[in-house]
Short mmCIF file of C-alpha atoms in Angstrom, two decimals:
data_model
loop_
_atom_site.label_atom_id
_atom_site.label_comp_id
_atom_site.label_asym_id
_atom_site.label_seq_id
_atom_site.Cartn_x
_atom_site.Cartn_y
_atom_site.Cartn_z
CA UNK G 1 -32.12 -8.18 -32.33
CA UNK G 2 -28.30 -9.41 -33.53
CA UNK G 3 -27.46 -5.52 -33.24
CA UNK G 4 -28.89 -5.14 -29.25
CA UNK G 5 -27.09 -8.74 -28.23
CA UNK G 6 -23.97 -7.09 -29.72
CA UNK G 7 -24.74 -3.66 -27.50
CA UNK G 8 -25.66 -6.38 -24.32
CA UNK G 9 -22.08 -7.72 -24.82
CA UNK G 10 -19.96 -4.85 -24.59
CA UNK G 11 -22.02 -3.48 -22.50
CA UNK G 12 -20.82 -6.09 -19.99
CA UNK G 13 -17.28 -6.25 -21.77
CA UNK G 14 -16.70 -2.98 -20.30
CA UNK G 15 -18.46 -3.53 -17.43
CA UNK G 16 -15.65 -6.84 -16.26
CA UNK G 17 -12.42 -4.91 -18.25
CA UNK G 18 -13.57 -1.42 -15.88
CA UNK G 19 -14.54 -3.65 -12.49
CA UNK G 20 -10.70 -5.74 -13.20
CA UNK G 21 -9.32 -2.51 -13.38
CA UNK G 22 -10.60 -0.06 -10.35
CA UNK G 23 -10.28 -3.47 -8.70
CA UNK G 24 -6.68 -3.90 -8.98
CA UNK G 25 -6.13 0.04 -8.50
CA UNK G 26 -7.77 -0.25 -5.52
CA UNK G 27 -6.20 -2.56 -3.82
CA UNK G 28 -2.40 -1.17 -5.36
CA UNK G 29 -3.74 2.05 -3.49
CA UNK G 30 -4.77 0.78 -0.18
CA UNK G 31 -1.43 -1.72 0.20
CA UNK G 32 0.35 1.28 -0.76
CA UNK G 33 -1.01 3.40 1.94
CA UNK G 34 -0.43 0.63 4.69
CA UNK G 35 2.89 0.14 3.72
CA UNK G 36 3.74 3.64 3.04
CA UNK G 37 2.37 4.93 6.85
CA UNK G 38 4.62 3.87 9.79
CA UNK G 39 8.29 3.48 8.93
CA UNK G 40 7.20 2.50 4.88
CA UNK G 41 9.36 6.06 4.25
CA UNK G 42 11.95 5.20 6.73
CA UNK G 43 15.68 3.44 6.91
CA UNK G 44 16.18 1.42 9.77
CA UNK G 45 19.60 0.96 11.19
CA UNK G 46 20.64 -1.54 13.32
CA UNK G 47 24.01 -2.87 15.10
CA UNK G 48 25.76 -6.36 13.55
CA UNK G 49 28.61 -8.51 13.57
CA UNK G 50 31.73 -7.65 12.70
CA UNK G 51 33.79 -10.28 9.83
CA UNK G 52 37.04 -8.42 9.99
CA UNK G 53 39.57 -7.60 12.82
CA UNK G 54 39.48 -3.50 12.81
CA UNK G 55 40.33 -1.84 15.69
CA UNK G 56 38.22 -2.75 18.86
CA UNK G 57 36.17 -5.38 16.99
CA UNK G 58 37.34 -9.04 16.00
CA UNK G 59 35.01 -11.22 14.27
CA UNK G 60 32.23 -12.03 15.92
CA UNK G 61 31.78 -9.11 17.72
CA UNK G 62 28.45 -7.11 18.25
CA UNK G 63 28.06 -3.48 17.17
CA UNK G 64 25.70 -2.15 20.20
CA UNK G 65 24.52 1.29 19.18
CA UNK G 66 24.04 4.07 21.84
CA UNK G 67 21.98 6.84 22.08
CA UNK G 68 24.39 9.71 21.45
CA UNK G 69 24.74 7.93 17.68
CA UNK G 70 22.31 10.00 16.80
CA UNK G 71 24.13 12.98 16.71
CA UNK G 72 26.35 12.04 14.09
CA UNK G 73 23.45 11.07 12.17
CA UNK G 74 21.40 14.52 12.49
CA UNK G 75 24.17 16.28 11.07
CA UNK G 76 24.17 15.15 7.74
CA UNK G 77 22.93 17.29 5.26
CA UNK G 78 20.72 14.14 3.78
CA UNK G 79 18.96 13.66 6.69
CA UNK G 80 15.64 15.27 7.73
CA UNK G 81 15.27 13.22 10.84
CA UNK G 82 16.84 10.85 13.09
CA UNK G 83 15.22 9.31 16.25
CA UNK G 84 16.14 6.10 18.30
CA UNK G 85 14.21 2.90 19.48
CA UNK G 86 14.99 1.12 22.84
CA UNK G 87 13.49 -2.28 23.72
CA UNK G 88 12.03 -2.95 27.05
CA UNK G 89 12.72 -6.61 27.15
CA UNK G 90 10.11 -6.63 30.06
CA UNK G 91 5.90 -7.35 28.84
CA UNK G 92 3.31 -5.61 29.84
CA UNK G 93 0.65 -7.21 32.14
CA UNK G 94 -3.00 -6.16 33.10
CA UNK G 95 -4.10 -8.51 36.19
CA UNK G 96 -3.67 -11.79 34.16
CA UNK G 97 -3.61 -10.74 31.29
CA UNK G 98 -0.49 -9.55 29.07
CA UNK G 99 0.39 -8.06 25.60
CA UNK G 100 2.33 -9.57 22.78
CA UNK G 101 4.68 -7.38 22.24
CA UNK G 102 7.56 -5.36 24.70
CA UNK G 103 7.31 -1.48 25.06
CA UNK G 104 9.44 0.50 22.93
CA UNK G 105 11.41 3.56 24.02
CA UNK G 106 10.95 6.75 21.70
CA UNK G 107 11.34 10.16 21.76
CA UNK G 108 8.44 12.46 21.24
CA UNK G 109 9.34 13.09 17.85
CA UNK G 110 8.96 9.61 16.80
CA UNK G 111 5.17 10.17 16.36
CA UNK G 112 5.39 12.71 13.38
CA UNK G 113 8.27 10.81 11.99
CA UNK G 114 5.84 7.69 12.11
CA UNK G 115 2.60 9.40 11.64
CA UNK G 116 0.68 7.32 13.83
CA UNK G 117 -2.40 9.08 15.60
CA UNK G 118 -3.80 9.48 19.05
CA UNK G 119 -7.77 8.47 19.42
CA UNK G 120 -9.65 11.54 21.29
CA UNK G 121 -9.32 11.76 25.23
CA UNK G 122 -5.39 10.69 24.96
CA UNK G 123 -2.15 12.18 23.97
CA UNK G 124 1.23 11.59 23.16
CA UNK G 125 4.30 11.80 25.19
CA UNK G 126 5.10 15.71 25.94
CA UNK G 127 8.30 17.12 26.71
CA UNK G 128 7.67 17.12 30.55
CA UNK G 129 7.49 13.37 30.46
CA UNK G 130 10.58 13.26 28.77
CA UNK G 131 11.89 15.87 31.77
CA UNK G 132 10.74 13.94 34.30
CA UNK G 133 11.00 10.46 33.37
CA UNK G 134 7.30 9.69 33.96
CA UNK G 135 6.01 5.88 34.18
CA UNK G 136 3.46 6.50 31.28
CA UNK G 137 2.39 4.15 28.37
CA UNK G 138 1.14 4.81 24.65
CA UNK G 139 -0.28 1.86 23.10
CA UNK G 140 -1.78 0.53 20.31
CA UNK G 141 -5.92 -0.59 19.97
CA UNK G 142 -5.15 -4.50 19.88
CA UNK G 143 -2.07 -4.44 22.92
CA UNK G 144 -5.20 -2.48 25.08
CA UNK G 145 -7.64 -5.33 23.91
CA UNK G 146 -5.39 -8.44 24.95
CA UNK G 147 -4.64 -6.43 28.03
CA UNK G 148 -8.27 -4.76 29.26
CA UNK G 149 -10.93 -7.50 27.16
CA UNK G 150 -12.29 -9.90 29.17
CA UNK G 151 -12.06 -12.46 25.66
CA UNK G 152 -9.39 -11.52 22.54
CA UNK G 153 -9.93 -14.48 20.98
CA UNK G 154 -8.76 -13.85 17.26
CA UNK G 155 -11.48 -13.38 14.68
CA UNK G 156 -9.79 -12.36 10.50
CA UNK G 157 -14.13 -11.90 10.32
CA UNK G 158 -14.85 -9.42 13.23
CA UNK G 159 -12.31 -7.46 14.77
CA UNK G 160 -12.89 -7.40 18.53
CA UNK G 161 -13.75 -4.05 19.49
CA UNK G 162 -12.12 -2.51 22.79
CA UNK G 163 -14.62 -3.04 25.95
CA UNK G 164 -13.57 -0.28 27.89
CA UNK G 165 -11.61 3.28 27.90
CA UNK G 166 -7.95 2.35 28.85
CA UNK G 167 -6.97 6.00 29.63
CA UNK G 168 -6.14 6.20 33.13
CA UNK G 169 -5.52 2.75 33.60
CA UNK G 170 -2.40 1.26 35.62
CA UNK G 171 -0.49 -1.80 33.49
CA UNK G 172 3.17 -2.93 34.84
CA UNK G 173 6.12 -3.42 32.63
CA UNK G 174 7.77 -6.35 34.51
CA UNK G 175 7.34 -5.17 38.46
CA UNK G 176 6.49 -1.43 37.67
CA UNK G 177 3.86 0.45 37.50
CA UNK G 178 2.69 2.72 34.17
CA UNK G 179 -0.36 4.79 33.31
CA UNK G 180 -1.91 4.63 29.92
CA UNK G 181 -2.09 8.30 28.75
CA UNK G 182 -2.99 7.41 24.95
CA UNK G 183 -4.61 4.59 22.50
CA UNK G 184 -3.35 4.95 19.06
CA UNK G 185 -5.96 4.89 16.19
CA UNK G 186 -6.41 1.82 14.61
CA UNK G 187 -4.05 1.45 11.11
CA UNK G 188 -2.63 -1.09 9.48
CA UNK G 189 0.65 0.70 9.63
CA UNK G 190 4.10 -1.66 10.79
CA UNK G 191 7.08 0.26 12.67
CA UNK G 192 10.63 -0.98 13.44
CA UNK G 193 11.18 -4.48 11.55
CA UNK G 194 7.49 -4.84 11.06
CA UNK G 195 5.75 -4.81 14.22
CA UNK G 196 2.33 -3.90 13.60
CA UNK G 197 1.02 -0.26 14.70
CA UNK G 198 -1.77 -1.65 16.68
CA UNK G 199 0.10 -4.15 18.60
CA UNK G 200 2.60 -1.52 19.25
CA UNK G 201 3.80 -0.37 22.93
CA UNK G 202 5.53 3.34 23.57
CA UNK G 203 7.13 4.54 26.86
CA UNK G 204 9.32 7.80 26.90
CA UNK G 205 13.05 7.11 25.63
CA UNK G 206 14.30 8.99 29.17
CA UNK G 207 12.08 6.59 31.34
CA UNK G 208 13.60 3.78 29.34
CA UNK G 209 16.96 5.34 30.28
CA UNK G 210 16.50 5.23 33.55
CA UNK G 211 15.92 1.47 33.92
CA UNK G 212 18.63 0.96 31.71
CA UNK G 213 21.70 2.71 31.84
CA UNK G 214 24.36 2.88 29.94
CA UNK G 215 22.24 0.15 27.85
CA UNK G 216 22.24 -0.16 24.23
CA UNK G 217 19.71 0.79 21.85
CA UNK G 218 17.74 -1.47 19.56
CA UNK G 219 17.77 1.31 16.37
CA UNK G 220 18.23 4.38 14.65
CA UNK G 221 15.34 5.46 12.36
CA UNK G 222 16.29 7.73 9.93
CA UNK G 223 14.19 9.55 7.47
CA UNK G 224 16.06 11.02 4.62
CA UNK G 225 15.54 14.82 3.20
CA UNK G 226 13.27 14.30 -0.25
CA UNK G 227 14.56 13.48 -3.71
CA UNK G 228 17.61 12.26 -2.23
CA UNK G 229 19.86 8.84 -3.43
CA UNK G 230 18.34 6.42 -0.76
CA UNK G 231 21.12 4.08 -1.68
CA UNK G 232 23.80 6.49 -0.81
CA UNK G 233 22.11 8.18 2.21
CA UNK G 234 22.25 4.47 3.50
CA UNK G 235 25.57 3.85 2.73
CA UNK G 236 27.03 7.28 4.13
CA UNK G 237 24.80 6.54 7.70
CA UNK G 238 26.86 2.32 7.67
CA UNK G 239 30.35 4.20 6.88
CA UNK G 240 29.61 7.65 9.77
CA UNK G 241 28.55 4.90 12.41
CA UNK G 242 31.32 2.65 11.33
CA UNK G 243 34.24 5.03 11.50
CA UNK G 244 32.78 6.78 15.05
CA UNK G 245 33.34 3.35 16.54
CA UNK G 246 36.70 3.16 14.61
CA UNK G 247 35.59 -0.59 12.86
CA UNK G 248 36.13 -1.04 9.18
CA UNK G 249 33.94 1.36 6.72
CA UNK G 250 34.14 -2.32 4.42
CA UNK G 251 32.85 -4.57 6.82
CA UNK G 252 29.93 -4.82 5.42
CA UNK G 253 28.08 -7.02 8.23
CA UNK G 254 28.92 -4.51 11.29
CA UNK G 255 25.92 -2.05 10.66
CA UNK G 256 22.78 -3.40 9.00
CA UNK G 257 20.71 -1.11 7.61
CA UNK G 258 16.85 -1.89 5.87
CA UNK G 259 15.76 0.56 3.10
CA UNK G 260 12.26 0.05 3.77
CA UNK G 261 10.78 2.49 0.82
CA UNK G 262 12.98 0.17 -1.27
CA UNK G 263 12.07 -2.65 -0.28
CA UNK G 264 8.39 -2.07 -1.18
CA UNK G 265 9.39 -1.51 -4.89
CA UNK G 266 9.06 -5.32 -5.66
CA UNK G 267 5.72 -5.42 -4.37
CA UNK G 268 4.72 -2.19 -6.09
CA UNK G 269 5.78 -4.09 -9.17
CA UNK G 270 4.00 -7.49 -8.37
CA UNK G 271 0.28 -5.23 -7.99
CA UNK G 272 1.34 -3.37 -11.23
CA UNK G 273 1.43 -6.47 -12.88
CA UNK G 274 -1.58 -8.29 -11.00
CA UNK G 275 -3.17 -5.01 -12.42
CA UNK G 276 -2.48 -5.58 -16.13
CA UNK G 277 -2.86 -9.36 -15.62
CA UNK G 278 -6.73 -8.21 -14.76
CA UNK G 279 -6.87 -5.73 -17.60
CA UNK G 280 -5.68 -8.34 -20.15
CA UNK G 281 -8.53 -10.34 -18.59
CA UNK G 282 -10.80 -7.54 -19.54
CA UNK G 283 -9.29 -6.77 -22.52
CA UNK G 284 -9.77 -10.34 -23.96
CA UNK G 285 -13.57 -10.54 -22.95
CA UNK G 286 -13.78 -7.23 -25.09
CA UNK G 287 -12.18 -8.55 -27.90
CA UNK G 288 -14.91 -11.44 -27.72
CA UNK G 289 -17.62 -8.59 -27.62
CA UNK G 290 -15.52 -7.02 -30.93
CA UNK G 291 -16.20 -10.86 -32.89
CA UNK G 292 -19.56 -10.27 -32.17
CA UNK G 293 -19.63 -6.44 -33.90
CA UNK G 294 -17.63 -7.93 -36.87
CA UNK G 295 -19.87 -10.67 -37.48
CA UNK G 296 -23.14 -8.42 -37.75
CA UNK G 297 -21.12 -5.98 -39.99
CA UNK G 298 -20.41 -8.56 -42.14
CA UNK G 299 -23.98 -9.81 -42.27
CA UNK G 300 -25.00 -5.58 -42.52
CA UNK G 301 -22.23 -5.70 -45.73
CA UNK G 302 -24.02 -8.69 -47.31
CA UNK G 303 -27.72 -7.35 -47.20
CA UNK G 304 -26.26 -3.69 -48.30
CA UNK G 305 -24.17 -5.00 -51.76
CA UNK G 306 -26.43 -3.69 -53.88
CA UNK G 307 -26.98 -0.42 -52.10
CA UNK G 308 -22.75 -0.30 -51.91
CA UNK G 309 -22.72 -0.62 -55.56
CA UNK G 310 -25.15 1.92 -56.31
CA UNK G 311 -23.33 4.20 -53.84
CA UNK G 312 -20.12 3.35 -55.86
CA UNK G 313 -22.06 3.82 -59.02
CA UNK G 314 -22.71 7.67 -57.78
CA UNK G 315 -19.30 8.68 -56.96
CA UNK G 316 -18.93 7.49 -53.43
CA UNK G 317 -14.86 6.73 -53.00
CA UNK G 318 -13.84 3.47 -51.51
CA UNK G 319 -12.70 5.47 -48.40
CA UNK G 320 -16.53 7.10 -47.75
CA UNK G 321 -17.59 3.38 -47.88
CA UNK G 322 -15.46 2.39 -45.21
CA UNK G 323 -15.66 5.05 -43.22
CA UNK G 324 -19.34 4.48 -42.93
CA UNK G 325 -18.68 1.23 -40.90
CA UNK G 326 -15.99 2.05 -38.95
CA UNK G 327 -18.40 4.68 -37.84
CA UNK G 328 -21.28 2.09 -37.35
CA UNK G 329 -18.61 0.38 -35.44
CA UNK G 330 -17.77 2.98 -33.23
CA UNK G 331 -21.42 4.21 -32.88
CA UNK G 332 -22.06 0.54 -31.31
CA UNK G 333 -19.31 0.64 -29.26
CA UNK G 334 -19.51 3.83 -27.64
CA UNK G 335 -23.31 2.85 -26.74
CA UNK G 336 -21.96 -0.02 -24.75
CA UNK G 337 -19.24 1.69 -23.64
CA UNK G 338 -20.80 4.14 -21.88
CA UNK G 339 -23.52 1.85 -20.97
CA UNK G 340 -20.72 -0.28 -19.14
CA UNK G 341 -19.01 2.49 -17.37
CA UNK G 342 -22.73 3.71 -16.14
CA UNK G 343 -23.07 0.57 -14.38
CA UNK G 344 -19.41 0.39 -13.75
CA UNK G 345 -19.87 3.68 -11.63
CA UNK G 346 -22.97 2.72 -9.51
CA UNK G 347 -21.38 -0.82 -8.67
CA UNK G 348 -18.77 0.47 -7.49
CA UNK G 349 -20.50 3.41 -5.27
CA UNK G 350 -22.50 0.09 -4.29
CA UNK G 351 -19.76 -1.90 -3.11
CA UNK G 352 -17.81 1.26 -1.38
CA UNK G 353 -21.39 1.80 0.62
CA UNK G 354 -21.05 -1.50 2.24
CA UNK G 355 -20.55 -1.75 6.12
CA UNK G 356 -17.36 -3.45 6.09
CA UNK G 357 -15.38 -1.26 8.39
CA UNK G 358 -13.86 -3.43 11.55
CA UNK G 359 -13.08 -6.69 9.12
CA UNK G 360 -9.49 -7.16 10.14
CA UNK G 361 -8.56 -8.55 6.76
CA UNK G 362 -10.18 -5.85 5.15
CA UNK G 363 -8.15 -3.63 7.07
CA UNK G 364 -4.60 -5.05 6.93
CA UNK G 365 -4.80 -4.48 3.37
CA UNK G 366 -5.00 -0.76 3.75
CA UNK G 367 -9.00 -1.13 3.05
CA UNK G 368 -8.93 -1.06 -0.39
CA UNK G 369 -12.20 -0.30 -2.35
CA UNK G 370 -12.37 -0.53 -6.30
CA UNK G 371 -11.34 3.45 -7.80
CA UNK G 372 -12.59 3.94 -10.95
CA UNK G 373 -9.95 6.70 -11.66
CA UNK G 374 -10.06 9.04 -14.86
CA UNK G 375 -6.40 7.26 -15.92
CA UNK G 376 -8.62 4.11 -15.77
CA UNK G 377 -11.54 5.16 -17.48
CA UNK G 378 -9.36 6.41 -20.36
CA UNK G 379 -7.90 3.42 -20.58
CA UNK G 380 -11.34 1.35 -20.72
CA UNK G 381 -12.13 4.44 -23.82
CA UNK G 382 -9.20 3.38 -25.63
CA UNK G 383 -9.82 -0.39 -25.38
CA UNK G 384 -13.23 0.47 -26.86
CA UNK G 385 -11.76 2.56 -29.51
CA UNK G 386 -9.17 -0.01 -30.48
CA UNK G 387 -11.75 -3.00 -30.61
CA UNK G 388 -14.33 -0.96 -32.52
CA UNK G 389 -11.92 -0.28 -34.92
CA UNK G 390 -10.28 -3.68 -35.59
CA UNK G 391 -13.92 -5.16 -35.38
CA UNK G 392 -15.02 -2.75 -38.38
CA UNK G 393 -11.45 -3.01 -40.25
CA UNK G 394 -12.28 -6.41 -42.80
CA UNK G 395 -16.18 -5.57 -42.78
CA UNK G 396 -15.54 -2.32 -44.03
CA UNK G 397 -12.91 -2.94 -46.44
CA UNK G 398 -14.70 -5.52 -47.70
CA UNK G 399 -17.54 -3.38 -48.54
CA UNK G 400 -15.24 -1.00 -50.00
CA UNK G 401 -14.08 -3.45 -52.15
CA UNK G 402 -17.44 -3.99 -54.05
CA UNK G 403 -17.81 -3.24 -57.46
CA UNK G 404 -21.14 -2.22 -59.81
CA UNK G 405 -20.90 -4.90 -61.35
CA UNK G 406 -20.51 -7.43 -58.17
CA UNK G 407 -23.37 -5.57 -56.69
CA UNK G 408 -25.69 -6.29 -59.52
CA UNK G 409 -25.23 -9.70 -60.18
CA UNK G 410 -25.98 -10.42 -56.19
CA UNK G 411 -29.28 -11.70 -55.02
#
């Protein structure tokens, strides 16, 4: 009975150490892929103020980056690809209704630079757009459902679902009039300084131009070539825009730029260590499972003292004594064990089987589901391993310590 409680307990030792585990994994995964998507690879670069008198620019003065910068940029051996962002600081408006946030000018190439997807019936902007300067829109799934649902009342629960196909549809930006050509598939994905995918608004970078001449641009996204310095592909890009402007390559205010692969690094670190904060968690309620092992092989060494002399009185070497419980030990825990990761397995298929698509928490967070991974699962093995043995350690060399002679003068 003392030997199946002992099973029961790290049975669900393993079970909370392996759920703490594929739970923390998980969600490191799925806030990995939301931040990652979007411009998580990308370094933003953006005009400042200049602190030094250089040339053309006294303190105070704005940097306002044009379109042609990009062609200074492209050039660079570093860099993979460069492509510009224009605000249109004009909303969009359906009847009465109007989005949050104001259309962005891109170039076609933005969208495989971003990886953000078109939902089936739309598309993207095409080069004859570009040509031609159409009046057409791209937008995201919760700019169409402030702008074409009746109700977008907010809801973290229930994520309101659109009403209607928006393809087709006329919206204005300020007095004109655009078509929506494309919906972009619901992500949890940010571009520019954090503007989230689904909120987003596209119109071609040539239409843009043509309501704003001879404006400046709001950025210059810039995705480096792979295995590069970061740090130094950043700093080259703030000294090439610098010097084509003629301002100081020191004034260190005039171009701003935003590593935004780097930047996730502290929160990489933060769900590393939520991770092992979880596994220690586990860990300990294993050790209390290990106690429980000890204390039954202590009670198994006191019944057996007689049978431990005799085996001494034979031949049998201290070590053969010992190794006798550590394999008892290890016997017990790899019943559990495996016991534990059994049930691990199926709650976990369990919980990833649930309907909880469309929650909007659920899906800002990159919908994360536990991952019992085989890194993880070796890791849960060794904690087993390690407890078993230290539970089985003073039990067994306690019974190794027995003499003939202690074993017959016991009861």
């Amino acid at each position: 009975m003392r030997l199946s409680l002992t099973i029961l307990a790290v049975v669900w030792a393993t079970l909370c150490i392996a759920i703490m585990l594929a739970s923390g994994e998980g969600l490191r995964q799925g806030l990995i892929r939301s931040s990652e998507s979007g411009n998580g690879k990308l370094i933003y670069l953006t005009g400042g103020y200049a602190t030094k008198n250089v040339g053309d620019f006294y303190i105070g003065k704005q940097l306002k980056l044009k379109s042609e910068d990009l062609n200074v940029i492209k050039v660079l051996p570093s860099v993979k690809n460069v492509q510009p962002s224009a605000k249109w600081d004009e909303r969009v408006t359906f009847e009465n209704r109007r989005a949050w946030q104001v259309p962005l000018g891109v170039y076609p190439g933005y969208q495989t630079m971003t990886g953000l997807k078109i939902r089936a019936g739309g598309r993207w902007f095409n080069p004859m757009d570009m040509k031609e300067q159409r009046k057409v829109i791209v937008m995201g799934e919760n700019a169409a459902i402030s702008l074409f649902n009746q109700s977008d009342r907010f809801d973290w629960i229930n994520t309101p679902t659109l009403n209607v196909d928006p393809v087709g549809k006329k919206v204005k930006v300020g007095s004109e009039e655009f078509i929506v050509i494309g919906l972009i598939k619901s992500s949890s994905a940010n571009v520019e300084q954090g503007i989230p995918l689904n909120e987003s608004i596209f119109v071609p970078f040539s239409t843009w131009q043509r309501f704003h001449q001879n404006s400046a641009i709001s950025a210059l996204n810039i995705e480096p070539v792979k295995e590069v310095d970061r740090k130094q592909v950043a700093a080259t890009v703030k000294q090439v825009i610098a010097r084509k402007y003629g301002a100081s390559v020191e004034d260190k205010q005039l171009v701003q730029v935003q590593d935004m692969l780097l930047r996730q690094k502290t929160m990489r670190r933060f769900l590393i260590g939520l991770q092992s904060f979880l596994g220690i968690i586990g860990f300990v309620t294993l050790g209390v499972a290990g106690i429980g092992i000890a204390n039954v092989l202590y009670a198994t060494v006191k019944r057996a003292t007689r049978d431990i002399g005799l085996r001494m009185a034979v031949g049998a070497s201290p070590a053969t004594i010992r190794l006798h419980y550590l394999t008892q030990s290890l016997f017990t825990m790899a019943i559990g064990g495996g016991l534990g990761l059994g049930l691990t397995f199926g709650l976990i298929n369990s919980i990833q089987a649930l309907p909880i698509s469309g929650n909007r928490l659920y899906e800002e967070l990159g919908k994360p589901t536990p991952e019992l991974s085989f890194s993880i699962i070796g890791l849960v093995i060794l904690a087993l391993s390690l407890v078993g043995v230290a539970a089985a350690w003073f039990p067994a060399n306690r019974a190794a310590s027995i003499t003939p002679l202690e074993a017959l003068q016991s009861e």
